[in-house]
């Protein structure tokens, strides 16, 4: 195994998914992982941690001026989170679709937020929103050695080489 945060290779796109403290408290981690596995994506990194305010202020640096920012920091540091890196064909866009709209009231049924949450300030999960965001966030949350390159035996069946 060797390190890589992103790759230009087709089918090798990577994204960051975080189960937020409410998702961990409510024991939703397994069900969220299951959705990504069943879709056909490959887990390439996984850990549980207590987020520092430093990491969070970097992660959410575009939101520092928002009125809800201090509540967001309190929420995100209220307990452990589970951080994952997932790889696969167009995983960044697909996982945004699987996670649903930021406000659970607007999230479609069938999405994580649409199925498991009610309120925008307790929306269970984070997913990177763009290739630039995914690269930046994977580098922020993981060390290179924590991301693994491995072959999954069904890859040639779930995804044709582009
Ligand atoms: P995203 O998580 O869907 O990418 P962002 O706009 O980047 O949405 O917001 C980051 C997080 O900040 C949201 O997931 C949510 O936890 C929180 N947040 C966003 N808007 C509000 C709000 O209006 N009130 C409270 N919390 C919010």
Short mmCIF file of C-alpha atoms and ligand atoms in Angstrom, two decimals:
data_model
loop_
_atom_site.label_atom_id
_atom_site.label_comp_id
_atom_site.label_asym_id
_atom_site.label_seq_id
_atom_site.Cartn_x
_atom_site.Cartn_y
_atom_site.Cartn_z
CA UNK A 1 0.00 0.00 0.00
CA UNK A 2 1.19 3.51 -0.68
CA UNK A 3 -0.14 7.03 -0.24
CA UNK A 4 -2.42 9.01 -2.49
CA UNK A 5 -5.00 11.67 -1.75
CA UNK A 6 -6.35 11.92 -5.26
CA UNK A 7 -5.74 10.45 -8.67
CA UNK A 8 -6.54 11.39 -12.23
CA UNK A 9 -7.13 7.72 -13.05
CA UNK A 10 -10.72 6.96 -14.06
CA UNK A 11 -12.62 5.18 -11.32
CA UNK A 12 -10.02 6.22 -8.73
CA UNK A 13 -11.61 9.46 -7.53
CA UNK A 14 -11.59 9.87 -3.73
CA UNK A 15 -13.74 11.80 -1.28
CA UNK A 16 -14.03 12.51 2.44
CA UNK A 17 -17.09 11.42 4.41
CA UNK A 18 -17.46 12.28 8.11
CA UNK A 19 -20.09 10.82 10.43
CA UNK A 20 -20.70 13.77 12.74
CA UNK A 21 -21.07 13.42 16.54
CA UNK A 22 -24.88 13.02 16.38
CA UNK A 23 -24.46 10.16 13.88
CA UNK A 24 -21.96 8.41 16.16
CA UNK A 25 -24.13 8.95 19.26
CA UNK A 26 -27.15 7.53 17.43
CA UNK A 27 -25.16 4.45 16.29
CA UNK A 28 -25.68 5.25 12.60
CA UNK A 29 -22.07 4.53 11.59
CA UNK A 30 -22.74 0.99 10.38
CA UNK A 31 -25.75 1.93 8.31
CA UNK A 32 -23.90 4.82 6.67
CA UNK A 33 -20.92 2.61 5.80
CA UNK A 34 -23.31 0.01 4.41
CA UNK A 35 -24.81 2.52 1.95
CA UNK A 36 -21.41 3.33 0.47
CA UNK A 37 -20.41 -0.33 0.31
CA UNK A 38 -23.63 -1.42 -1.36
CA UNK A 39 -23.35 1.35 -3.94
CA UNK A 40 -20.04 -0.16 -5.00
CA UNK A 41 -17.56 2.29 -3.55
CA UNK A 42 -14.33 1.13 -1.92
CA UNK A 43 -13.26 2.23 1.54
CA UNK A 44 -9.64 3.40 1.47
CA UNK A 45 -9.41 5.04 4.92
CA UNK A 46 -11.28 4.89 8.25
CA UNK A 47 -10.74 6.23 11.76
CA UNK A 48 -12.51 7.57 14.83
CA UNK A 49 -11.32 10.73 16.50
CA UNK A 50 -12.17 13.71 18.63
CA UNK A 51 -11.86 16.77 16.36
CA UNK A 52 -9.76 19.73 17.50
CA UNK A 53 -11.04 23.28 17.05
CA UNK A 54 -7.95 23.94 14.90
CA UNK A 55 -8.79 21.23 12.41
CA UNK A 56 -12.42 22.28 12.37
CA UNK A 57 -11.70 25.96 11.78
CA UNK A 58 -9.58 24.93 8.81
CA UNK A 59 -12.19 22.46 7.53
CA UNK A 60 -15.02 25.02 7.82
CA UNK A 61 -12.93 28.11 7.05
CA UNK A 62 -15.50 29.39 4.51
CA UNK A 63 -18.12 29.46 7.28
CA UNK A 64 -16.18 31.37 9.96
CA UNK A 65 -18.25 34.53 9.44
CA UNK A 66 -21.63 32.76 9.61
CA UNK A 67 -23.90 33.42 12.60
CA UNK A 68 -24.13 29.67 13.32
CA UNK A 69 -20.37 29.11 13.27
CA UNK A 70 -19.77 28.89 17.04
CA UNK A 71 -22.72 26.49 17.45
CA UNK A 72 -21.29 24.44 14.58
CA UNK A 73 -17.91 24.18 16.35
CA UNK A 74 -19.62 23.19 19.60
CA UNK A 75 -21.64 20.51 17.81
CA UNK A 76 -18.72 19.09 15.86
CA UNK A 77 -16.49 18.90 18.95
CA UNK A 78 -19.23 17.51 21.24
CA UNK A 79 -18.06 13.92 20.80
CA UNK A 80 -16.12 11.59 18.52
CA UNK A 81 -16.57 11.54 14.75
CA UNK A 82 -15.87 8.75 12.27
CA UNK A 83 -13.86 9.84 9.25
CA UNK A 84 -13.76 7.88 6.02
CA UNK A 85 -12.14 8.06 2.61
CA UNK A 86 -14.10 6.41 -0.21
CA UNK A 87 -12.94 5.72 -3.76
CA UNK A 88 -14.74 5.01 -7.01
CA UNK A 89 -16.30 6.27 -10.21
CA UNK A 90 -17.54 9.85 -9.66
CA UNK A 91 -17.63 9.24 -5.90
CA UNK A 92 -17.62 12.97 -5.05
CA UNK A 93 -20.87 13.81 -6.85
CA UNK A 94 -22.49 10.46 -6.06
CA UNK A 95 -21.84 10.76 -2.35
CA UNK A 96 -23.25 14.31 -2.27
CA UNK A 97 -26.39 12.83 -3.83
CA UNK A 98 -26.41 9.99 -1.29
CA UNK A 99 -25.99 12.43 1.62
CA UNK A 100 -28.71 14.85 0.43
CA UNK A 101 -29.34 18.57 0.86
CA UNK A 102 -27.64 20.42 3.75
CA UNK A 103 -31.03 21.12 5.36
CA UNK A 104 -32.66 17.75 6.12
CA UNK A 105 -36.10 19.29 5.56
CA UNK A 106 -35.08 19.66 1.90
CA UNK A 107 -33.23 16.35 1.63
CA UNK A 108 -34.90 13.63 -0.46
CA UNK A 109 -36.10 10.46 1.24
CA UNK A 110 -33.52 7.80 0.46
CA UNK A 111 -30.61 10.09 1.30
CA UNK A 112 -28.74 9.81 4.60
CA UNK A 113 -29.96 13.20 5.79
CA UNK A 114 -33.46 12.63 4.37
CA UNK A 115 -33.75 9.31 6.18
CA UNK A 116 -32.00 10.00 9.48
CA UNK A 117 -32.21 13.71 10.36
CA UNK A 118 -34.54 16.67 10.94
CA UNK A 119 -32.54 19.82 11.52
CA UNK A 120 -29.76 21.63 9.61
CA UNK A 121 -27.61 21.91 12.73
CA UNK A 122 -27.79 18.12 13.37
CA UNK A 123 -27.46 16.66 9.90
CA UNK A 124 -25.46 13.51 10.72
CA UNK A 125 -22.87 13.49 7.96
CA UNK A 126 -20.39 15.52 5.91
CA UNK A 127 -19.36 14.88 2.29
CA UNK A 128 -16.82 16.87 0.25
CA UNK A 129 -18.53 19.01 -2.40
CA UNK A 130 -15.95 19.22 -5.23
CA UNK A 131 -12.66 17.73 -6.46
CA UNK A 132 -10.73 20.66 -4.95
CA UNK A 133 -12.64 20.33 -1.68
CA UNK A 134 -12.12 16.56 -1.53
CA UNK A 135 -8.36 16.89 -2.05
CA UNK A 136 -8.05 19.66 0.52
CA UNK A 137 -10.17 17.82 3.10
CA UNK A 138 -8.50 14.42 2.62
CA UNK A 139 -5.13 16.10 3.19
CA UNK A 140 -6.49 17.87 6.25
CA UNK A 141 -8.08 14.83 7.93
CA UNK A 142 -5.71 12.00 6.91
CA UNK A 143 -1.99 11.34 6.80
CA UNK A 144 -0.86 9.84 3.49
CA UNK A 145 -0.06 6.44 5.03
CA UNK A 146 -3.59 6.18 6.39
CA UNK A 147 -5.06 5.91 2.87
CA UNK A 148 -4.62 2.49 1.30
CA UNK A 149 -4.41 1.43 -2.32
CA UNK A 150 -5.95 -1.98 -2.66
CA UNK A 151 -7.73 -4.01 -5.31
CA UNK A 152 -11.31 -5.04 -4.70
CA UNK A 153 -12.19 -8.23 -6.58
CA UNK A 154 -15.46 -6.89 -8.03
CA UNK A 155 -14.02 -3.69 -9.53
CA UNK A 156 -13.90 -5.03 -13.08
CA UNK A 157 -17.60 -5.93 -12.76
CA UNK A 158 -19.00 -2.76 -11.12
CA UNK A 159 -17.07 -0.31 -13.28
CA UNK A 160 -15.99 -0.50 -16.90
CA UNK A 161 -12.67 1.25 -17.61
CA UNK A 162 -13.49 4.72 -18.99
P1 LIG B 1 -22.78 20.87 3.56
O1 LIG B 1 -22.42 20.22 4.87
O2 LIG B 1 -24.04 20.29 2.98
O3 LIG B 1 -21.65 20.91 2.56
P2 LIG B 1 -22.33 23.73 4.23
O4 LIG B 1 -23.11 24.89 3.71
O5 LIG B 1 -20.90 23.58 3.82
O6 LIG B 1 -23.18 22.41 3.88
O7 LIG B 1 -22.43 23.81 5.82
C1 LIG B 1 -21.60 23.01 6.63
C2 LIG B 1 -22.37 22.56 7.84
O8 LIG B 1 -22.72 23.70 8.64
C3 LIG B 1 -23.71 21.89 7.54
O9 LIG B 1 -23.59 20.52 7.20
C4 LIG B 1 -24.44 22.08 8.86
O10 LIG B 1 -23.97 21.14 9.84
C5 LIG B 1 -23.97 23.47 9.27
N1 LIG B 1 -24.91 24.50 8.82
C6 LIG B 1 -25.07 24.98 7.56
N2 LIG B 1 -26.03 25.91 7.51
C7 LIG B 1 -26.50 26.03 8.78
C8 LIG B 1 -27.52 26.85 9.39
O11 LIG B 1 -28.19 27.67 8.74
N3 LIG B 1 -27.72 26.68 10.73
C9 LIG B 1 -27.00 25.79 11.47
N4 LIG B 1 -26.03 25.02 10.94
C10 LIG B 1 -25.79 25.12 9.62
#
